[in-house]
Coordinates of C-alpha atoms in Angstrom, one line a residue:
E226 CA 195.3 58.1 102.7
I227 CA 198.5 55.9 103.4
L228 CA 197.0 52.6 102.0
G229 CA 195.9 54.4 98.9
V230 CA 199.6 54.9 98.2
L231 CA 201.1 51.8 99.8
V232 CA 198.9 48.9 98.5
P233 CA 199.5 49.6 94.8
R234 CA 203.2 50.0 95.3
L235 CA 203.4 46.8 97.4
A236 CA 201.2 44.9 95.0
E237 CA 203.6 45.8 92.2
L238 CA 206.7 45.0 94.2
T239 CA 205.4 41.5 95.5
Q240 CA 204.2 40.5 92.1
S241 CA 207.6 38.7 91.2
D242 CA 209.7 39.2 94.3
C243 CA 209.2 36.5 97.1
I244 CA 211.5 38.6 99.5
W245 CA 209.2 41.7 99.2
Q246 CA 206.3 39.3 99.9
R247 CA 207.7 38.2 103.3
I248 CA 208.6 42.0 103.9
C249 CA 204.8 42.7 103.4
W250 CA 203.7 39.8 105.5
R251 CA 205.8 40.9 108.3
L252 CA 204.6 44.3 108.0
V253 CA 200.9 43.3 108.6
E254 CA 201.5 40.8 111.2
C255 CA 203.3 43.6 113.3
V256 CA 200.3 45.7 113.3
P257 CA 199.2 46.4 116.8
E258 CA 195.9 44.6 117.5
R259 CA 193.5 47.8 118.1
W260 CA 194.5 49.0 114.7
M261 CA 194.2 45.6 112.8
E262 CA 190.7 46.0 111.8
A263 CA 191.3 49.3 109.9
V264 CA 194.5 48.0 108.3
L265 CA 192.8 45.0 107.1
L266 CA 189.7 46.7 105.6
G267 CA 191.9 49.1 103.8
F268 CA 193.8 46.3 102.2
V269 CA 190.7 44.5 101.4
H270 CA 189.2 47.7 99.7
R271 CA 192.2 48.9 97.9
A272 CA 193.5 45.5 96.5
P273 CA 192.5 45.1 92.8
G274 CA 191.9 41.2 93.4
A275 CA 191.9 38.3 95.7
D276 CA 195.3 37.0 94.2
V277 CA 196.9 40.5 95.1
L278 CA 195.4 40.5 98.6
S279 CA 196.9 37.0 99.0
R280 CA 200.2 38.0 98.1
L281 CA 200.0 41.1 100.7
L282 CA 198.6 39.3 103.5
G283 CA 199.8 35.8 103.4
N284 CA 198.3 33.4 105.9
L285 CA 197.6 36.2 108.4
V286 CA 194.2 35.1 109.2
V287 CA 195.7 31.6 110.4
K288 CA 198.3 33.3 112.4
N289 CA 196.5 36.3 114.1
K290 CA 193.3 35.6 116.1
K291 CA 192.1 39.3 115.7
A292 CA 192.5 39.3 112.0
Q293 CA 190.5 36.1 112.0
F294 CA 187.7 37.5 113.8
V295 CA 187.6 40.5 111.5
V296 CA 187.6 38.4 108.6
T297 CA 185.3 35.5 109.4
Q298 CA 182.9 37.1 111.9
K299 CA 182.9 40.9 112.0
V300 CA 183.0 41.7 108.3
L301 CA 180.7 39.2 107.1
L302 CA 178.1 38.7 109.9
L303 CA 178.1 42.0 112.0
Q304 CA 178.5 44.4 109.2
Y305 CA 176.9 44.8 105.8
G306 CA 178.0 48.1 104.3
H307 CA 181.1 46.7 102.3
T308 CA 180.9 46.3 98.5
T309 CA 180.4 43.3 96.4
A310 CA 184.0 43.7 95.1
A311 CA 185.4 43.8 98.6
L312 CA 183.4 40.5 99.5
Q313 CA 184.9 38.9 96.3
N314 CA 188.3 39.9 97.5
L315 CA 187.9 38.7 100.9
L316 CA 186.4 35.3 100.3
G317 CA 188.5 34.8 97.2
Y318 CA 191.6 35.4 99.6
L319 CA 190.3 32.7 101.7
S320 CA 190.0 30.2 99.0
L321 CA 193.4 30.5 97.5
E322 CA 195.6 28.6 99.9
S323 CA 194.7 25.2 101.6
P324 CA 195.1 26.3 105.3
R325 CA 192.7 29.2 104.7
R326 CA 190.1 26.9 102.7
V327 CA 189.2 25.4 106.1
L328 CA 188.2 28.9 107.3
L329 CA 186.1 29.4 104.0
L330 CA 184.1 26.2 104.8
R331 CA 183.4 27.4 108.3
V332 CA 182.4 30.7 107.1
L333 CA 180.0 29.2 104.7
Q334 CA 178.4 27.0 107.4
E335 CA 178.0 30.3 109.8
L336 CA 176.6 32.3 107.0
L337 CA 174.0 29.6 106.1
E338 CA 173.1 29.3 109.9
T339 CA 172.4 33.2 109.9
W340 CA 170.6 32.9 106.4
G341 CA 168.3 30.2 107.9
S342 CA 167.5 31.7 111.3
S343 CA 164.0 32.9 111.6
S344 CA 164.9 35.2 114.1
A345 CA 167.8 37.0 111.9
V346 CA 165.3 37.3 109.0
K347 CA 162.7 39.0 111.0
H348 CA 164.9 41.5 113.0
S349 CA 167.8 42.4 110.5
P350 CA 167.1 44.8 107.6
P351 CA 166.8 43.6 103.9
E352 CA 170.0 45.0 103.0
Q353 CA 171.8 42.7 105.6
Q354 CA 169.8 39.8 104.2
L355 CA 171.1 40.8 100.6
Y356 CA 174.7 41.1 102.0
I357 CA 174.7 37.5 103.5
S358 CA 173.1 36.3 100.5
K359 CA 176.0 37.7 98.2
A360 CA 178.5 36.0 100.6
I361 CA 177.0 32.5 100.5
L362 CA 176.7 32.5 96.6
I363 CA 180.4 33.8 96.4
C364 CA 181.6 31.0 99.0
L365 CA 179.6 28.5 96.8
S366 CA 181.5 29.6 93.6
H367 CA 184.9 28.9 95.3
L368 CA 183.9 25.2 96.4
K369 CA 185.6 22.3 94.7
E370 CA 183.8 19.0 94.3
P371 CA 185.3 17.1 96.9
E372 CA 184.4 20.0 99.5
I373 CA 180.8 19.9 98.1
E374 CA 180.6 16.2 98.8
S375 CA 181.9 16.5 102.4
C376 CA 179.3 19.0 103.4
R377 CA 176.3 18.2 101.3
Q378 CA 174.2 17.4 104.1
E379 CA 174.9 20.5 105.8
L380 CA 174.3 22.6 102.7
L381 CA 170.9 20.8 102.2
T382 CA 169.8 21.4 105.6
G383 CA 170.8 25.0 105.7
M384 CA 169.0 25.4 102.2
M385 CA 165.6 23.9 103.6
E386 CA 165.6 25.9 106.8
G387 CA 166.5 29.3 105.0
V388 CA 164.2 29.1 102.2
K389 CA 161.4 28.4 104.6
C390 CA 162.2 31.5 106.6
H391 CA 162.5 33.7 103.6
L392 CA 159.3 32.3 101.8
D393 CA 157.4 33.3 105.1
S394 CA 158.4 36.8 104.9
N395 CA 156.0 39.5 104.0
L396 CA 158.7 41.4 101.8
P397 CA 158.9 40.4 98.2
Q398 CA 162.5 41.2 98.2
L399 CA 163.3 38.7 101.0
R400 CA 161.2 36.0 99.4
R401 CA 162.8 36.4 96.1
L402 CA 166.3 36.4 97.9
G403 CA 165.4 33.0 99.5
M404 CA 164.3 31.8 96.0
V405 CA 167.7 32.7 94.3
V406 CA 169.8 31.5 97.0
A407 CA 168.0 28.1 97.4
E408 CA 168.3 27.7 93.5
S409 CA 171.9 28.3 93.6
I410 CA 172.6 25.8 96.4
S411 CA 170.4 23.2 94.8
S412 CA 172.3 23.5 91.5
K413 CA 175.7 23.1 93.4
I414 CA 174.7 19.9 95.4
N415 CA 172.5 18.3 92.8
T416 CA 174.8 18.4 89.6
E417 CA 173.1 15.5 88.1
G418 CA 169.6 15.2 89.5
P419 CA 166.6 17.7 89.4
V420 CA 167.2 21.0 91.0
L421 CA 164.9 23.6 92.7
K422 CA 163.3 26.0 90.3
F423 CA 161.1 28.9 91.6
E424 CA 158.9 31.3 89.4
Y425 CA 159.8 35.0 90.1
E426 CA 160.4 38.1 88.0
E427 CA 164.1 38.8 87.3
D428 CA 165.6 42.2 88.0
D429 CA 169.1 43.6 88.1
E430 CA 169.6 42.6 91.6
T431 CA 168.7 38.9 90.8
R432 CA 170.9 38.8 87.6
Q433 CA 173.8 40.2 89.9
L434 CA 173.3 37.6 92.5
K435 CA 173.2 34.6 89.8
S436 CA 176.3 36.1 88.3
L437 CA 178.3 35.7 91.6
L438 CA 177.8 32.0 91.4
V439 CA 180.0 31.9 88.2
Q440 CA 183.8 32.4 88.6
T441 CA 185.0 34.6 85.6
S442 CA 188.8 34.8 85.1
P443 CA 190.1 37.3 83.0
L444 CA 192.6 34.7 81.4
C445 CA 189.8 32.8 80.2
V446 CA 188.4 35.4 77.8
V447 CA 188.2 33.8 74.2
P448 CA 189.3 36.2 71.6
S449 CA 187.1 36.8 68.7
L450 CA 187.9 34.8 65.6
P451 CA 188.0 35.6 62.0
D452 CA 185.2 34.3 60.0
D453 CA 187.4 31.7 58.3
D454 CA 188.8 30.4 61.4
R455 CA 185.5 30.2 62.9
S456 CA 184.3 27.9 60.0
E457 CA 187.3 25.8 60.4
E458 CA 186.8 25.4 64.0
A459 CA 183.4 24.7 63.8
G460 CA 184.2 21.9 61.3
A461 CA 186.9 20.7 63.5
A462 CA 184.3 20.7 66.5
L463 CA 181.7 18.5 64.7
P464 CA 183.4 15.8 63.1
S465 CA 180.4 13.6 63.0
A466 CA 178.3 15.8 61.1
P467 CA 179.5 15.1 57.5
E468 CA 179.4 11.5 58.1
G469 CA 175.9 11.9 58.9
N470 CA 175.4 13.9 55.9
K471 CA 177.1 11.3 53.7
K472 CA 175.0 8.6 55.1
S473 CA 171.8 10.6 54.5
Q474 CA 173.0 11.3 50.8
T475 CA 173.5 7.5 50.3
A476 CA 170.3 6.6 51.6
A477 CA 168.5 9.3 49.7
P478 CA 168.4 7.5 46.5
G479 CA 167.1 4.2 47.9
M480 CA 164.3 6.2 49.4
S481 CA 163.3 8.4 46.5
D482 CA 160.5 5.8 45.3
E483 CA 158.9 5.7 48.8
G484 CA 159.3 9.6 48.9
S485 CA 157.4 10.1 45.7
D486 CA 154.5 8.1 46.8
A487 CA 154.6 10.0 50.2
E488 CA 154.4 13.3 48.1
L489 CA 151.4 12.3 46.2
D490 CA 149.5 11.7 49.6
S491 CA 150.8 15.0 50.9
D492 CA 148.5 17.8 52.1
D493 CA 150.9 20.6 51.0
D494 CA 148.9 21.2 47.7
L495 CA 145.6 21.8 49.4
V496 CA 144.6 25.4 49.3
P497 CA 143.6 26.7 52.6
Y498 CA 140.1 28.4 53.3
D499 CA 140.2 32.1 53.5
M500 CA 139.1 33.1 57.0
S501 CA 140.1 36.6 57.1
E502 CA 136.6 37.8 57.1
D503 CA 135.3 35.4 59.7
K504 CA 133.7 37.1 62.6
E505 CA 133.6 35.7 66.1
L506 CA 130.1 34.9 67.4
K507 CA 129.0 37.3 70.0
I508 CA 127.1 35.7 72.8
K509 CA 124.5 38.1 74.3
A510 CA 125.0 38.8 78.0
P511 CA 122.1 38.9 80.4
V512 CA 120.1 42.2 81.0
Y513 CA 118.7 41.5 84.2
I514 CA 120.7 41.0 87.7
R515 CA 118.7 37.8 88.7
D516 CA 119.8 36.3 85.2
C517 CA 123.2 37.0 86.0
I518 CA 122.8 35.1 89.2
E519 CA 121.4 32.2 87.5
V520 CA 124.2 32.0 84.9
L521 CA 127.0 32.5 87.6
T522 CA 125.6 30.0 89.8
G523 CA 124.1 27.1 87.6
S524 CA 124.8 27.6 83.7
E525 CA 127.1 25.2 82.1
D526 CA 127.2 27.6 78.8
V527 CA 130.9 28.8 79.1
G528 CA 130.4 31.6 76.6
K529 CA 127.3 32.8 78.5
W530 CA 129.4 32.7 81.8
E531 CA 132.3 34.8 80.2
A532 CA 129.7 37.6 78.7
T533 CA 128.1 37.7 82.1
V534 CA 131.2 38.1 84.1
K535 CA 132.4 41.0 81.8
A536 CA 129.0 42.7 81.6
L537 CA 128.2 42.4 85.4
E538 CA 129.8 45.8 86.7
S539 CA 128.0 48.0 84.1
L540 CA 124.8 46.1 84.6
I541 CA 125.0 46.6 88.6
R542 CA 125.6 50.3 88.3
R543 CA 122.9 50.8 85.7
N544 CA 120.3 49.0 87.9
P545 CA 120.8 49.9 91.5
A546 CA 117.4 49.4 92.7
A547 CA 117.3 45.8 91.3
T548 CA 120.9 45.2 92.9
R549 CA 119.7 46.2 96.4
E550 CA 117.4 43.4 96.4
V551 CA 119.7 40.7 95.8
S552 CA 123.0 42.6 96.9
V553 CA 124.0 40.3 99.8
E554 CA 123.5 37.2 97.6
L555 CA 125.4 38.7 94.7
A556 CA 128.3 39.7 97.0
K557 CA 128.4 36.0 98.2
I558 CA 128.6 34.6 94.8
L559 CA 131.3 37.0 93.6
L560 CA 133.3 36.2 96.8
H561 CA 133.3 32.4 96.1
L562 CA 133.4 32.8 92.1
E563 CA 136.2 30.8 90.6
E564 CA 137.5 31.0 87.2
K565 CA 135.8 28.6 84.6
T566 CA 137.7 29.5 81.6
C567 CA 140.9 31.4 80.8
I568 CA 139.3 35.1 80.7
E569 CA 142.0 38.1 80.4
G570 CA 141.7 40.1 83.7
F571 CA 139.3 37.9 85.4
V572 CA 140.5 39.1 88.8
E573 CA 140.0 42.6 88.0
L574 CA 136.5 42.0 86.6
R575 CA 135.3 40.0 89.7
Q576 CA 136.8 42.7 92.1
R577 CA 135.2 45.6 90.1
A578 CA 131.8 44.0 90.2
Q579 CA 132.3 43.4 94.0
V580 CA 133.1 47.2 94.4
A581 CA 130.1 48.0 92.4
V582 CA 127.9 45.9 94.7
L583 CA 129.3 47.4 97.8
T584 CA 129.1 51.1 96.6
T585 CA 125.5 50.4 95.5
D586 CA 124.2 48.8 98.8
P587 CA 126.9 49.7 101.2
I588 CA 125.5 48.7 104.8
P589 CA 124.2 45.1 104.2
V590 CA 127.1 44.1 102.0
S591 CA 129.8 45.6 104.2
K592 CA 128.2 43.7 107.1
Y593 CA 128.4 40.6 105.3
L594 CA 132.0 41.0 103.9
T595 CA 133.3 42.1 107.3
S596 CA 131.6 39.1 109.1
Q597 CA 133.1 36.7 106.4
F598 CA 136.5 38.0 107.0
Y599 CA 136.7 36.2 110.5
S600 CA 134.7 33.2 109.4
L601 CA 135.9 29.7 108.9
N602 CA 136.7 27.9 105.7
Y603 CA 138.0 30.9 103.6
S604 CA 141.5 30.9 102.1
L605 CA 144.0 33.9 102.9
R606 CA 143.4 34.8 99.2
Q607 CA 139.7 35.5 99.9
R608 CA 140.3 37.3 103.0
M609 CA 142.9 39.6 101.4
D610 CA 140.1 40.1 98.6
I611 CA 137.7 41.2 101.3
L612 CA 140.1 44.0 102.5
D613 CA 140.8 45.1 98.8
V614 CA 137.4 45.4 97.9
L615 CA 136.3 47.4 101.0
V616 CA 139.3 49.7 100.6
L617 CA 138.3 50.5 97.0
A618 CA 134.6 50.9 97.9
A619 CA 135.3 53.2 100.6
Q620 CA 137.7 55.2 98.3
E621 CA 134.9 55.6 95.6
L622 CA 132.3 56.6 98.3
S623 CA 134.4 59.3 99.7
C624 CA 135.2 60.8 96.4
P625 CA 132.9 63.4 95.0
K626 CA 130.7 62.2 92.0
F627 CA 130.1 64.6 89.1
H628 CA 126.8 63.8 87.3
G629 CA 127.4 64.7 83.8
K630 CA 129.8 66.9 82.4
P631 CA 130.4 70.4 83.9
K632 CA 129.0 73.3 82.0
H633 CA 131.4 75.4 80.1
S634 CA 131.3 79.2 80.2
D635 CA 129.6 81.0 77.4
A636 CA 132.5 83.6 77.1
Q637 CA 133.3 82.4 73.4
K638 CA 129.6 83.2 72.3
P639 CA 128.4 86.1 74.3
H640 CA 124.8 86.9 74.0
I641 CA 122.1 89.0 75.8
Q642 CA 119.1 87.4 77.1
L643 CA 116.5 89.6 79.0
L644 CA 113.6 87.8 80.8
P645 CA 110.2 89.0 79.7
G646 CA 108.8 91.5 82.0
S647 CA 112.1 92.4 83.7
D648 CA 113.4 95.9 83.9
S649 CA 116.5 96.3 81.8
S650 CA 117.5 99.6 83.7
K651 CA 118.4 97.6 86.7
D652 CA 120.9 95.3 85.0
W653 CA 122.3 98.1 82.6
R654 CA 125.9 97.4 83.8
R655 CA 125.7 93.7 83.0
I656 CA 124.4 94.4 79.6
V657 CA 126.9 96.9 78.9
D658 CA 129.6 94.4 79.9
E659 CA 128.2 91.8 77.6
R660 CA 128.0 94.2 74.8
I661 CA 131.6 95.2 75.3
K662 CA 132.5 91.6 75.5
S663 CA 130.8 90.6 72.2
K664 CA 132.4 93.5 70.5
T665 CA 136.0 92.8 71.7
R666 CA 138.2 90.7 69.6
R667 CA 140.4 88.4 71.8
F668 CA 143.5 86.3 70.2
A669 CA 143.7 84.0 73.1
T670 CA 141.9 83.6 76.4
G671 CA 143.0 81.7 79.5
Q672 CA 140.8 78.7 80.9
C673 CA 137.8 79.9 82.7
H674 CA 138.0 78.5 86.2
V675 CA 134.8 76.4 86.8
E676 CA 134.2 75.6 90.5
P677 CA 133.8 71.9 90.9
A678 CA 130.4 70.5 91.7
S679 CA 130.1 69.9 95.3
S680 CA 128.5 66.6 96.5
P681 CA 128.0 64.9 100.0
N682 CA 130.5 62.5 101.2
Q683 CA 128.7 59.0 101.0
F684 CA 131.2 57.2 103.1
S685 CA 130.4 59.5 106.0
S686 CA 127.5 57.5 107.1
V687 CA 128.8 53.8 106.6
A688 CA 132.4 54.4 107.6
G689 CA 131.7 52.7 110.9
H690 CA 130.3 49.7 109.1
F691 CA 133.4 49.3 107.1
F692 CA 135.9 50.0 110.1
F693 CA 134.6 48.6 113.6
P694 CA 134.0 45.0 112.7
L695 CA 137.4 44.5 111.0
I696 CA 139.2 45.8 114.1
Q697 CA 137.1 43.8 116.6
H698 CA 138.1 40.2 116.6
F699 CA 141.9 40.3 115.3
D700 CA 143.1 38.7 118.7
R701 CA 140.9 35.8 118.5
P702 CA 142.5 32.8 116.8
L703 CA 140.4 30.3 114.7
T704 CA 141.1 26.8 113.7
T705 CA 142.2 27.8 110.3
F706 CA 143.1 31.4 110.8
D707 CA 145.4 33.2 113.4
L708 CA 146.4 36.8 112.5
L709 CA 148.6 36.8 115.6
G710 CA 150.5 33.8 114.6
E711 CA 151.5 32.4 111.4
D712 CA 149.0 34.5 109.3
H713 CA 151.1 37.5 109.5
L714 CA 150.8 38.4 106.0
V715 CA 147.1 38.8 106.3
L716 CA 147.4 41.0 109.5
G717 CA 149.9 43.2 107.5
R718 CA 147.1 43.8 104.9
L719 CA 144.7 44.4 107.5
V720 CA 146.6 47.0 109.2
H721 CA 147.3 48.7 105.8
A722 CA 143.5 48.6 105.1
L723 CA 142.5 50.1 108.4
A724 CA 145.0 52.7 107.7
A725 CA 143.4 53.6 104.4
L726 CA 139.8 53.5 105.8
M727 CA 140.9 56.0 108.6
Y728 CA 142.6 58.3 106.0
L729 CA 139.4 58.1 103.9
A730 CA 137.0 58.8 106.8
V731 CA 138.4 62.5 107.4
N732 CA 135.7 65.0 108.1
T733 CA 133.2 62.3 109.1
V734 CA 131.2 61.9 112.3
A735 CA 132.8 58.8 113.3
V736 CA 136.4 60.0 112.7
T737 CA 137.0 60.5 116.5
A738 CA 136.0 56.9 117.7
M739 CA 137.7 55.5 114.7
G740 CA 140.9 57.2 115.7
K741 CA 140.6 56.2 119.4
A742 CA 140.1 52.4 118.5
L743 CA 142.9 52.6 116.1
L744 CA 145.5 54.1 118.5
E745 CA 144.6 51.3 121.0
F746 CA 145.1 48.6 118.1
V747 CA 148.4 50.2 117.3
W748 CA 149.5 50.3 120.7
T749 CA 148.7 46.5 121.2
L750 CA 150.8 45.5 118.2
R751 CA 153.6 48.1 118.3
F752 CA 156.3 45.5 119.1
H753 CA 155.3 43.1 116.3
V754 CA 158.4 41.1 114.8
D755 CA 157.3 41.5 111.1
S756 CA 158.5 44.8 109.5
Y757 CA 155.5 44.7 107.0
V758 CA 153.0 44.8 109.9
R759 CA 155.0 47.5 111.8
Q760 CA 155.0 49.6 108.5
G761 CA 151.2 49.4 108.5
L762 CA 151.1 50.3 112.1
L763 CA 152.9 53.6 111.5
S764 CA 150.7 54.3 108.5
C765 CA 147.8 54.1 110.9
V766 CA 149.2 56.6 113.1
S767 CA 149.9 59.1 110.0
S768 CA 146.2 58.6 109.0
L769 CA 145.1 59.2 112.5
L770 CA 147.1 62.5 112.6
L771 CA 145.8 63.6 109.4
S772 CA 142.1 62.7 109.6
V773 CA 141.2 63.5 113.4
P774 CA 141.0 67.2 114.0
A775 CA 144.1 68.5 116.2
E776 CA 141.6 69.9 118.9
L777 CA 139.8 66.4 119.2
L778 CA 143.2 64.7 119.2
L779 CA 144.5 66.7 122.2
A780 CA 141.1 66.6 124.1
D781 CA 140.3 63.0 123.9
M782 CA 143.9 61.2 123.3
T783 CA 146.6 63.4 125.2
E784 CA 148.1 60.5 127.2
E785 CA 148.0 58.1 124.3
L786 CA 149.7 60.7 121.8
L787 CA 152.5 61.3 124.4
E788 CA 153.2 57.5 124.9
T789 CA 153.0 57.2 120.9
Q790 CA 155.4 59.9 120.6
S791 CA 158.0 58.1 122.9
W792 CA 157.5 55.0 120.9
L793 CA 158.1 56.7 117.6
G794 CA 161.3 58.3 119.0
D795 CA 162.5 54.6 119.9
V796 CA 161.4 53.3 116.4
V797 CA 163.7 56.1 114.7
E798 CA 166.7 55.1 116.7
K799 CA 166.4 51.2 117.1
D800 CA 164.2 49.6 114.3
P801 CA 166.2 47.6 111.9
D802 CA 163.9 48.4 109.0
G803 CA 164.7 51.6 107.0
D804 CA 161.0 52.1 105.9
C805 CA 159.8 52.0 109.4
R806 CA 162.3 54.6 110.5
R807 CA 161.3 56.9 107.7
L808 CA 157.6 56.5 108.5
A809 CA 158.2 57.2 112.3
L810 CA 160.3 60.3 111.6
Q811 CA 157.3 61.5 109.3
N812 CA 154.8 60.9 112.2
L813 CA 157.1 62.9 114.5
L814 CA 157.2 65.8 112.2
L815 CA 153.4 65.7 111.8
M816 CA 153.0 65.7 115.5
E817 CA 155.4 68.9 115.7
N818 CA 153.5 70.4 112.9
L819 CA 150.2 69.9 114.6
K820 CA 151.5 71.4 118.0
K821 CA 153.0 74.5 116.1
K822 CA 149.4 74.9 114.5
L823 CA 147.7 74.8 117.8
E824 CA 150.1 77.2 119.4
A825 CA 149.6 79.7 116.5
V826 CA 145.8 79.7 117.2
P827 CA 144.8 82.7 119.6
S828 CA 143.0 81.3 122.8

């Protein structure tokens, strides 16, 4: 409240009066140490710009140790709730005077150390990483060429360490942050040579980050010029253009003879063929599953290969008996299938064919895929493809299938049909109701409620084949695959896949055994450093609470649930990731609802 009135008035008084500037410096220097942080932050947030802040504070950060700690450490490294404008004010203030520029370079080095620390990236929330990235880019925008030359090696080292930590993260936001900051540092230290360039989708956050690297001064805005002035300036800016035109004009008569000969040989006068009615030759796709296998494994005909890939899913679903004979072989071919030509949606076509094979013959194909997930000589992409196919197939098997369209009610065309030999006196009320209905004129009728056709849950008998092999060998590292080590991206995908399979196994026989195994799995990995993995573990707990009946939960897993509840409370209070805290809170609410439901049931 005080600074809201004081700062604008002091900014006005210090604009042209150096005495008032000294009075203001003395005022902030005499602030007691315990109030220094609050006063400094008030000035930073209220000041309309870095130049105003410099007039108000002077060299306070050089003279006062508490102010220096607040500005260079606390606001930038320990807090992350301040606005971008406040950051620009603060770092711009450090850049305006030579005694303070030493602090600016020191701040940049400390920010780069934090940004390049793998521990900080893993344990700090994405919001803090974004805040630090903004501060780094604003610092870079204030650096001058001699300063960049003096700290070029430190910038390069910090960039290489930081981009590695960020690209190792499972969160797309952090990976994109690493790319943007690395590109910005590279453009600053390599003004003449090649610079780093990454491929990513630009969004508002990315554009805002890139805009921080450019210093825009309100005094440098070029007013719009009238049309005549623009043309004059354009002519003045390009003096060599008329000379070039004159040379070309003087050279033109001499070249006219050669040009006329060239025109005679030109193809411009030839009339192009009309190809508007041309039709693309359609290559017939195979009609048998074994023919498809032959084409996918050995055919050199690219057109036939494309037609086979496009028609494979429908062919598998139309011929389940033939598919079962070669299901494992077909699943192996599709898992290793690579794109020979540029087919639109190739990845989706291959995935849908894999799902079709798995749903047609679930047990043998699921045994093959789950065994290959922990085998050697597979890429991380293939292992994640296996998880995606298992989840999509489980989803399809667990959903009821409608064979044909549901029959609609005959209310619009009522009729009376008596079976031969039946006694009409027994059904007199039905006959009368139908006669009344046929004579009644209705202007509008609501939709007739048709009960959905019920069908057995096909996932019930095979849920264990999908689930248990995936959860068995997660702690056994291979030569090229270590889930608990550097391959934490695949571990995160595995955890999310197990949560989905657990949720789809509701009302199945194996759901209790699956829940118990999943709870032990979650308990083993509950302190994992990667936030994506922790989010998956909390999703597993949600699936468990929603799928396993409450009575069985309390009968078989009472102690485990109590320990899980205590862990969830710690996550809500201490986890740096906001999504993890939200999921933990949802799980605690689910537990509370289950407890109330059981208390409401009479014993």
